[in-house]
Amino acid sequence: MQKNKLHTSINVVGLSVAFTCSILLMIMVYHEFSFDNFHDNKSKLFKLYHFANSPEGLDVRAGMAYPAATTIKAEGIGIEKSTRIKNRGKEVRYKDKMLEQSTLLVDDDFFSMFSFPVVKGVQQHPLANTDNVVLSEKTAGNLFGNEEPIGKAIEVKVGGVWISLIVSAILKDPPQNSSINYSVLARTEIDPDWAALKNVWTSQHHNVYVQLSNNTNQANVEKRMENFLEKYNPDDIEFLKNKGYKPDANGHYTGMRLLPVSDLHFNAEIGTGNRVSKPFLYILLLVALVIILIACFNFINLNIGLSFTRTKEMGIRKCLGAGKRQVWLQVWGESLVTVLAAMLIGIIATVILMKGFNKLMEAKFDAALLYQPAVILSLIVMLLLVSLIASGYPSYIMGKLKTVEILKGKISLKKPGIFRNALIVTQFIIAIVLICTTAIIYQQFQHLRKAPLGYTTESLVSIPLKQYEKGKDIVGKMRTLLAGQSGVVSVTGSDVNLGMGNDGSTNQTSYGFDYNGRSVNTNFMAVDYDILKTLNINLKEGRDFSTAYVADTTNAVIITESMAKLLGEKNVLGLSFYADSSAPKWNVIGVIPDFHLYSMYQKTEPLTICMNNKAFISYALIRVHTQNPTAAMDVIKNAYAQVEPGVEFRGSFVTENIDRWYTNEKRLSNMFSIAAIVAIVLSCMGLFGMAFIIIRQRVKEIGVRKVLGASVSGIATLVTKEFIKPVVIALLIATPIAWWAMYKWLQEFSYRINIQWWVFAVAGVVAVLIAIATVSFHAVKAALTNPVKSLRTE
């Protein structure tokens, strides 16, 4: 190590960087795969969901009706326990102290099904009574301080109604790797809608979890559930038939199935909480692996090169009785020391960089994960494997050399550059693939962010309202307060947020009904006046909502073109029809172009916009026209402080909200960008070290060439060409691999870019230029060396 400082530095730095990246990614993957594994009954816990065989494929949804949980438990089909989980409230208060916390409505089985330990209060059945409430430790501390919470009365706001409840227990805060999170838990029956909906199967609005009996399994219970919906909700079957749905092999149009609780974190459609895809995690592991491999290839190449500068040393050792095993142990021992030093540096760097990594990946990982037995074991295995891989081939070569030939200086290897070049090719294949994928992922991310949504997203502010049940009044007051501001164009309100706001909220409402014998399904949006003006959407025909028409606040609707096509009428303006027999008819007053109310992952769907006075308005939407967005936001913030005093302002620009839709794409883009840079840097470090070794071995050849008249440029080109050839081969192999991988990835998106040929051309040119720049330093230096100096010993 002391004798070869440059190569030792390259090996230690390269491996340290590789270990740091790999450990960070490994911690992230370990954390993600640990989700929901802490439940004692995890093998028996499932989430209930619907499936239906639509003409386009299998539809799945997790929304359940109130009767489902109790009915399916009573069927005697192997379900021992069940609980509803419905996120219903937003606020909780004790005396004069108020917290903004959501309330989960659950059933008493919740506590025996899931492993969320009670730390204080009633241990068994803490929600046995409907007037009880359970708090998390954090919520109890924030609400009561040092005061004893058990037995105290607090109020929770559910569906706009304040309800008084008695604290019966305190639960330990949910762990970071829990898909189900809670602050306040209360009984389902306190929902103001309970009485009206407890026997209604058509209103589906919450999740249901079940625990299977010990004497059964998932397949058996799913088999027994096949006719459950046909028995209790036959109208839904008829609706699907009319809509063109097809029966499966067993003749079922729809039914219920079970999602294991261990899959909650990984199922994008019907999972729970902050979900992540398993392919994404496998990509992380793959990236970690290739970075380690690149560093290992550097190590192998440099060790092979250095091994031929140590031949006399090994010859003497063999003369003194060293066997192949001892030579191998020496080389492996040296590699182990180097790898161990690099790993220790990598672990220290991991702890230092954890905060920055969390910010980059928008996560909350803890360095304490390094002490988990599985992580420690993985590090030990990684240490041994990397040291064995890095030392295996060089020690094999050293061990098989014949002592006499070593001491006579007659060492020759058949095709000495093949293995070295193969490793260089592999390194640059990985680097070029990462460059290409980084560019394509970034292009797709920008496409999703900047693709026209059908309304003007710029200069549009969204504000979550705390008192959403008074949303129309709040929006009206803000409209009045901001009327005199020249930078404010218009103010409106909606029950649907545009993008994902600072409060992390987004929601979707849809209606299904029959119209003239055809099934109609439409997304629904409750709004206030000036919605089209604020979103900057032009009418195709008809008019906007207006204060001149009193009926606009009860039954007037504006529909999109695709909704108009669903109705199947030549002229939809003035058309009146029932979407709900218990509510007034809808009267179509306008038609607008389709636009993306939700992310670009979803295709545009029919939409109905209504200004019903009974609907809650959860968000204020304000269009501004100003060169100073910060000043405009301050004006809006001051106005909001007057209409909801004492409430935290969480307004944000819609462009920011839309970016939050694509957090995973942003994370993937950032990760691949860093991985590509690391791969290129490590590859170049290896190339730099190899160039130094190879040129040192050819110093006399270069001297002879110069004596015979070779020019500096000719020698530099000769040396450089030897290293450019593997890079060009790597480009030819990497291009189809990168194209295939990105083509498969892009198929997940309804709206996607086309892969451009120039991405691969640019990646190839970049790789070649980097290789030339890396090698040319040594090549030019060798070409400029005085030949007398290199040949004088002959």
Coordinates of C-alpha atoms in Angstrom, one line a residue, residues 50-444:
H50 CA -63.6 -5.5 -4.9
F51 CA -62.7 -6.8 -8.4
A52 CA -64.7 -6.5 -11.6
N53 CA -64.0 -7.7 -15.1
S54 CA -64.3 -4.6 -17.2
P55 CA -63.9 -4.6 -21.1
E56 CA -60.5 -3.0 -20.6
G57 CA -59.3 -5.5 -18.0
L58 CA -59.5 -6.1 -14.3
D59 CA -60.8 -3.2 -12.2
V60 CA -60.0 -3.2 -8.5
R61 CA -61.1 -0.8 -5.7
A62 CA -60.8 -0.9 -1.9
G63 CA -63.9 1.3 -1.0
M64 CA -66.4 -0.7 1.0
A65 CA -70.0 -0.1 2.2
Y66 CA -70.8 0.1 5.9
P67 CA -72.6 -3.3 6.1
A68 CA -69.7 -5.2 4.5
A69 CA -67.4 -5.6 7.6
T70 CA -70.1 -7.0 9.9
T71 CA -71.9 -9.0 7.3
I72 CA -68.8 -10.8 6.0
K73 CA -67.7 -11.6 9.5
A74 CA -71.1 -13.1 10.3
E75 CA -71.1 -15.3 7.1
G76 CA -69.0 -18.1 8.8
I77 CA -66.5 -18.3 5.9
G78 CA -63.4 -18.3 8.0
I79 CA -63.2 -14.6 8.9
E80 CA -62.7 -14.3 12.7
K81 CA -62.4 -10.5 13.1
S82 CA -63.0 -7.4 11.0
T83 CA -62.7 -3.6 11.3
R84 CA -63.6 -0.7 9.2
I85 CA -61.0 2.1 8.9
K86 CA -62.4 5.5 7.7
N87 CA -60.5 8.8 7.8
R88 CA -63.3 11.2 8.7
G89 CA -62.3 14.1 11.0
K90 CA -59.7 16.8 10.8
E91 CA -59.7 18.5 14.3
V92 CA -59.7 17.6 18.0
R93 CA -59.9 19.9 21.0
Y94 CA -59.6 19.9 24.8
K95 CA -60.9 22.9 26.6
D96 CA -59.4 25.9 24.8
K97 CA -56.6 23.9 23.0
M98 CA -57.2 22.7 19.5
L99 CA -55.1 20.4 17.3
E100 CA -55.4 19.7 13.6
Q101 CA -55.4 15.9 13.7
S102 CA -57.4 13.4 11.6
T103 CA -59.7 10.9 13.3
L104 CA -59.8 7.3 12.2
L105 CA -63.2 5.7 12.7
V106 CA -62.6 2.0 13.5
D107 CA -64.3 -1.0 15.2
D108 CA -63.2 -2.5 18.5
D109 CA -61.6 -5.5 16.7
F110 CA -58.9 -3.1 15.4
F111 CA -56.9 -3.4 18.7
S112 CA -56.8 -7.2 18.8
M113 CA -56.0 -7.5 15.1
F114 CA -53.1 -5.1 14.8
S115 CA -50.0 -4.9 17.0
F116 CA -50.3 -1.3 18.2
P117 CA -49.7 -1.6 22.0
V118 CA -51.7 0.2 24.6
V119 CA -49.3 2.1 26.9
K120 CA -51.9 3.5 29.3
G121 CA -55.6 3.0 30.1
V122 CA -58.0 0.2 29.1
Q123 CA -55.8 -2.7 27.7
Q124 CA -58.6 -4.9 26.3
H125 CA -61.4 -3.4 24.1
P126 CA -60.5 0.3 24.6
L127 CA -63.4 1.2 22.2
A128 CA -66.0 -1.1 23.7
N129 CA -68.3 1.9 24.1
T130 CA -69.1 4.3 21.3
D131 CA -68.4 7.3 23.5
N132 CA -64.7 6.3 24.0
V133 CA -61.8 7.7 22.1
V134 CA -58.1 6.5 21.9
L135 CA -55.1 8.8 21.3
S136 CA -51.6 8.2 20.2
E137 CA -48.8 9.2 22.7
K138 CA -47.8 12.2 20.6
T139 CA -51.3 13.5 20.3
A140 CA -52.0 13.0 24.0
G141 CA -48.8 14.9 24.9
N142 CA -49.7 17.7 22.5
L143 CA -53.3 18.0 23.7
F144 CA -52.9 17.4 27.5
G145 CA -49.2 18.3 28.2
N146 CA -48.4 16.9 31.7
E147 CA -52.1 16.4 32.6
E148 CA -53.4 12.8 33.0
P149 CA -55.6 12.2 29.8
I150 CA -57.4 8.9 30.8
G151 CA -61.0 9.6 31.7
K152 CA -61.0 13.2 30.4
A153 CA -63.6 14.4 27.8
I154 CA -62.4 15.8 24.5
E155 CA -64.2 16.8 21.3
V156 CA -63.5 15.5 17.8
K157 CA -64.8 17.1 14.7
V158 CA -66.3 14.5 12.4
G159 CA -68.2 15.4 9.2
G160 CA -68.4 19.1 10.4
V161 CA -70.0 18.1 13.7
W162 CA -68.2 18.4 17.1
I163 CA -68.7 15.2 19.2
S164 CA -67.7 14.8 22.9
L165 CA -65.8 11.6 23.8
I166 CA -64.0 10.1 26.8
V167 CA -60.3 9.1 26.5
S168 CA -60.1 5.4 27.4
A169 CA -56.5 4.6 26.3
I170 CA -53.2 5.8 24.9
L171 CA -51.6 3.9 22.1
K172 CA -47.9 3.8 21.3
D173 CA -47.2 6.0 18.3
P174 CA -47.3 3.9 15.0
P175 CA -43.8 3.0 13.9
Q176 CA -42.3 4.6 10.7
N177 CA -42.8 1.3 8.8
S178 CA -46.5 1.1 9.4
S179 CA -48.9 1.7 6.5
I180 CA -51.7 2.4 8.9
N181 CA -51.1 5.6 10.8
Y182 CA -53.3 7.2 13.5
S183 CA -53.5 10.1 15.9
V184 CA -57.1 9.8 17.1
L185 CA -59.2 6.6 17.0
A186 CA -63.0 6.5 17.6
R187 CA -65.9 4.2 16.8
T188 CA -67.4 4.0 13.4
E189 CA -70.9 4.6 14.8
I190 CA -70.1 8.3 15.7
D191 CA -70.0 9.2 12.0
P192 CA -73.0 11.6 11.3
D193 CA -73.7 9.5 8.2
W194 CA -73.9 6.2 10.1
A195 CA -77.6 6.1 10.6
A196 CA -78.4 6.8 7.0
L197 CA -75.8 4.5 5.5
K198 CA -75.3 1.6 7.9
N199 CA -77.5 -0.7 5.7
V200 CA -76.7 0.9 2.3
W201 CA -74.5 -1.2 0.0
T202 CA -74.2 1.3 -2.9
S203 CA -72.3 3.9 -0.8
Q204 CA -68.7 2.8 -0.6
H205 CA -66.2 5.1 1.2
H206 CA -63.8 3.3 3.6
N207 CA -61.4 0.4 4.0
V208 CA -62.1 -2.9 5.6
Y209 CA -59.5 -5.2 7.2
V210 CA -60.2 -8.8 8.3
Q211 CA -58.4 -11.5 10.3
L212 CA -58.7 -15.1 9.1
S213 CA -59.4 -18.0 11.5
N214 CA -56.5 -20.3 12.3
N215 CA -58.0 -23.3 10.5
T216 CA -58.2 -21.6 7.0
N217 CA -56.2 -19.7 4.5
Q218 CA -56.5 -17.0 1.8
A219 CA -57.5 -19.2 -1.1
N220 CA -60.2 -21.0 0.9
V221 CA -61.8 -17.7 2.1
E222 CA -61.7 -16.1 -1.3
K223 CA -63.4 -19.2 -2.7
R224 CA -66.2 -18.9 -0.1
M225 CA -66.6 -15.2 -0.9
E226 CA -67.3 -15.7 -4.6
N227 CA -71.1 -15.2 -4.3
F228 CA -71.0 -12.7 -1.5
L229 CA -71.8 -9.6 -3.6
E230 CA -74.4 -11.4 -5.7
K231 CA -76.2 -12.2 -2.4
Y232 CA -76.1 -8.8 -0.8
N233 CA -75.7 -6.3 -3.6
P234 CA -77.3 -7.8 -6.8
D235 CA -78.0 -4.3 -8.2
D236 CA -74.3 -3.8 -8.6
I237 CA -74.1 -6.9 -10.8
E238 CA -76.9 -5.6 -13.1
F239 CA -75.1 -2.2 -13.3
L240 CA -71.9 -3.9 -14.5
K241 CA -73.7 -6.0 -17.0
N242 CA -75.3 -3.0 -18.6
K243 CA -71.9 -1.3 -18.6
G244 CA -70.4 -4.0 -20.8
Y245 CA -68.5 -5.9 -18.1
K246 CA -67.8 -9.6 -18.8
P247 CA -68.0 -12.7 -16.5
D248 CA -64.8 -14.5 -15.6
A249 CA -64.3 -18.3 -16.0
N250 CA -66.5 -18.9 -13.0
G251 CA -69.3 -16.7 -14.3
H252 CA -68.7 -13.8 -11.9
Y253 CA -68.9 -10.2 -13.0
T254 CA -67.5 -8.9 -9.7
G255 CA -66.5 -10.2 -6.3
M256 CA -64.3 -9.7 -3.3
R257 CA -60.7 -10.7 -2.7
L258 CA -58.1 -10.4 0.0
L259 CA -54.8 -8.3 -0.1
P260 CA -52.2 -9.5 2.5
V261 CA -51.3 -6.8 4.9
S262 CA -47.6 -7.3 4.0
D263 CA -48.5 -6.0 0.5
L264 CA -50.2 -2.8 1.7
H265 CA -47.1 -0.8 1.1
F266 CA -46.5 -2.1 -2.4
N267 CA -49.9 -2.1 -4.1
A268 CA -50.4 1.2 -6.0
E269 CA -54.1 0.6 -6.7
I270 CA -55.5 -0.7 -3.4
G271 CA -52.7 -0.4 -0.9
T272 CA -52.6 1.9 2.1
G273 CA -50.4 4.9 3.1
N274 CA -47.3 6.1 1.2
R275 CA -46.9 3.3 -1.3
V276 CA -43.9 2.3 -3.3
S277 CA -43.5 -0.2 -6.1
K278 CA -41.4 -3.3 -5.6
P279 CA -39.8 -2.9 -9.1
F280 CA -38.5 0.5 -7.9
L281 CA -36.9 -1.2 -4.9
Y282 CA -35.4 -3.8 -7.1
I283 CA -34.0 -1.1 -9.3
L284 CA -32.4 0.5 -6.2
L285 CA -30.7 -2.9 -5.3
L286 CA -29.6 -3.3 -8.9
V287 CA -28.0 0.2 -8.9
A288 CA -26.3 -0.6 -5.6
L289 CA -25.0 -3.8 -7.1
V290 CA -23.6 -2.3 -10.3
I291 CA -21.8 0.5 -8.4
I292 CA -20.1 -2.1 -6.2
L293 CA -19.3 -4.2 -9.3
I294 CA -17.6 -1.1 -11.0
A295 CA -15.5 -0.5 -7.9
C296 CA -14.6 -4.3 -7.8
F297 CA -13.6 -4.2 -11.5
N298 CA -11.3 -1.3 -10.8
F299 CA -9.8 -3.2 -8.0
I300 CA -9.3 -6.4 -10.1
N301 CA -7.8 -4.5 -13.1
L302 CA -5.4 -2.5 -10.9
N303 CA -4.4 -5.6 -8.9
I304 CA -3.8 -7.5 -12.2
G305 CA -1.7 -4.7 -13.5
L306 CA 0.3 -4.4 -10.2
S307 CA 0.8 -8.2 -10.0
F308 CA 3.3 -8.0 -12.9
T309 CA 5.3 -5.4 -11.0
R310 CA 5.6 -7.9 -8.1
T311 CA 6.7 -11.0 -10.0
K312 CA 10.2 -11.2 -8.5
E313 CA 8.8 -10.8 -5.0
M314 CA 6.4 -13.7 -5.6
G315 CA 9.3 -15.7 -7.1
I316 CA 11.4 -15.3 -4.0
R317 CA 8.5 -16.3 -1.8
K318 CA 7.9 -19.4 -3.9
C319 CA 11.6 -20.3 -3.7
L320 CA 11.4 -20.0 0.1
G321 CA 8.6 -22.5 0.1
A322 CA 5.4 -20.6 -0.3
G323 CA 2.6 -22.6 -1.9
K324 CA -0.3 -21.5 -4.0
R325 CA -2.6 -21.4 -0.9
Q326 CA -0.1 -19.1 0.9
V327 CA 0.2 -16.8 -2.1
W328 CA -3.6 -16.7 -2.4
L329 CA -4.0 -15.9 1.3
Q330 CA -1.4 -13.1 1.1
V331 CA -3.2 -11.4 -1.9
W332 CA -6.6 -12.0 -0.4
G333 CA -5.4 -10.6 3.0
E334 CA -4.1 -7.5 1.4
S335 CA -7.4 -7.1 -0.5
L336 CA -9.3 -7.7 2.8
V337 CA -7.4 -4.9 4.6
T338 CA -8.1 -2.5 1.7
V339 CA -11.8 -3.4 1.5
L340 CA -12.2 -3.2 5.3
A341 CA -10.7 0.3 5.4
A342 CA -13.0 1.4 2.5
M343 CA -16.1 -0.1 4.2
L344 CA -15.3 1.7 7.5
I345 CA -15.0 5.0 5.6
G346 CA -18.2 4.1 3.8
I347 CA -20.1 3.5 7.0
I348 CA -18.9 6.8 8.5
A349 CA -19.8 8.6 5.3
T350 CA -23.2 7.0 5.4
V351 CA -23.9 8.4 8.9
I352 CA -22.7 11.8 7.8
L353 CA -24.7 11.9 4.6
M354 CA -27.9 10.4 6.0
K355 CA -29.6 13.8 6.4
G356 CA -28.8 14.8 2.9
F357 CA -29.9 11.4 1.5
N358 CA -33.3 11.8 3.3
K359 CA -33.7 15.2 1.7
L360 CA -32.8 13.9 -1.7
M361 CA -35.1 10.9 -1.5
E362 CA -37.8 12.8 0.5
A363 CA -37.7 10.1 3.2
K364 CA -37.0 9.8 6.9
F365 CA -34.4 7.0 7.3
D366 CA -32.5 6.7 10.5
A367 CA -28.8 5.7 10.8
A368 CA -29.9 3.3 13.6
L369 CA -30.9 1.0 10.8
L370 CA -27.2 0.2 10.4
Y371 CA -27.4 -1.7 13.7
Q372 CA -30.2 -4.1 12.5
P373 CA -29.0 -7.7 12.5
A374 CA -30.0 -8.1 8.8
V375 CA -28.0 -5.0 7.8
I376 CA -24.9 -6.0 9.8
L377 CA -25.0 -9.5 8.3
S378 CA -25.3 -8.0 4.8
L379 CA -22.3 -5.7 5.4
I380 CA -20.2 -8.7 6.6
V381 CA -21.2 -10.7 3.5
M382 CA -20.5 -7.7 1.3
L383 CA -17.1 -7.3 2.8
L384 CA -16.1 -11.0 2.2
L385 CA -17.6 -11.2 -1.3
V386 CA -16.0 -7.9 -2.5
S387 CA -12.6 -8.9 -1.1
L388 CA -12.8 -12.4 -2.7
I389 CA -14.1 -11.0 -6.0
A390 CA -11.4 -8.3 -6.1
S391 CA -8.5 -10.7 -5.2
G392 CA -9.6 -13.9 -6.8
Y393 CA -8.4 -13.5 -10.3
P394 CA -5.1 -11.7 -9.5
S395 CA -4.2 -14.3 -6.8
Y396 CA -5.0 -17.1 -9.3
I397 CA -2.6 -15.6 -11.9
M398 CA 0.1 -15.1 -9.2
G399 CA -0.3 -18.6 -7.9
K400 CA 0.0 -20.4 -11.3
L401 CA 3.2 -18.6 -12.4
K402 CA 6.3 -20.9 -12.4
T403 CA 9.1 -19.9 -10.1
V404 CA 12.0 -20.5 -12.5
E405 CA 10.3 -18.4 -15.3
I406 CA 9.6 -15.6 -12.8
L407 CA 13.3 -15.4 -11.7
K408 CA 14.5 -15.6 -15.3
G409 CA 12.1 -12.8 -16.3
K410 CA 10.4 -15.0 -18.9
I411 CA 6.8 -14.3 -18.0
S412 CA 4.2 -14.4 -20.8
L413 CA 0.4 -14.6 -20.8
K414 CA -1.8 -15.6 -23.7
K415 CA -3.9 -12.7 -24.8
P416 CA -3.0 -10.6 -21.8
G417 CA -5.5 -7.8 -22.5
I418 CA -8.7 -9.8 -23.0
F419 CA -9.8 -10.0 -19.3
R420 CA -8.7 -6.4 -18.6
N421 CA -10.6 -5.1 -21.6
A422 CA -13.7 -7.2 -20.7
L423 CA -13.9 -5.6 -17.3
I424 CA -13.4 -2.1 -18.9
V425 CA -16.2 -2.9 -21.4
T426 CA -18.5 -4.0 -18.6
Q427 CA -17.8 -0.9 -16.6
F428 CA -18.7 1.4 -19.4
I429 CA -21.7 -0.7 -20.4
I430 CA -23.1 0.1 -16.9
A431 CA -22.1 3.7 -17.1
I432 CA -23.6 4.3 -20.5
V433 CA -26.8 2.5 -19.6
L434 CA -27.1 4.7 -16.5
I435 CA -26.5 7.9 -18.6
C436 CA -29.2 6.9 -21.1
T437 CA -31.7 5.9 -18.4
T438 CA -31.1 9.1 -16.5
A439 CA -31.7 11.2 -19.6
I440 CA -34.9 9.4 -20.5
I441 CA -36.3 9.3 -16.9
Y442 CA -35.6 13.1 -16.6
Q443 CA -37.4 13.7 -20.0
Q444 CA -40.4 11.7 -18.8

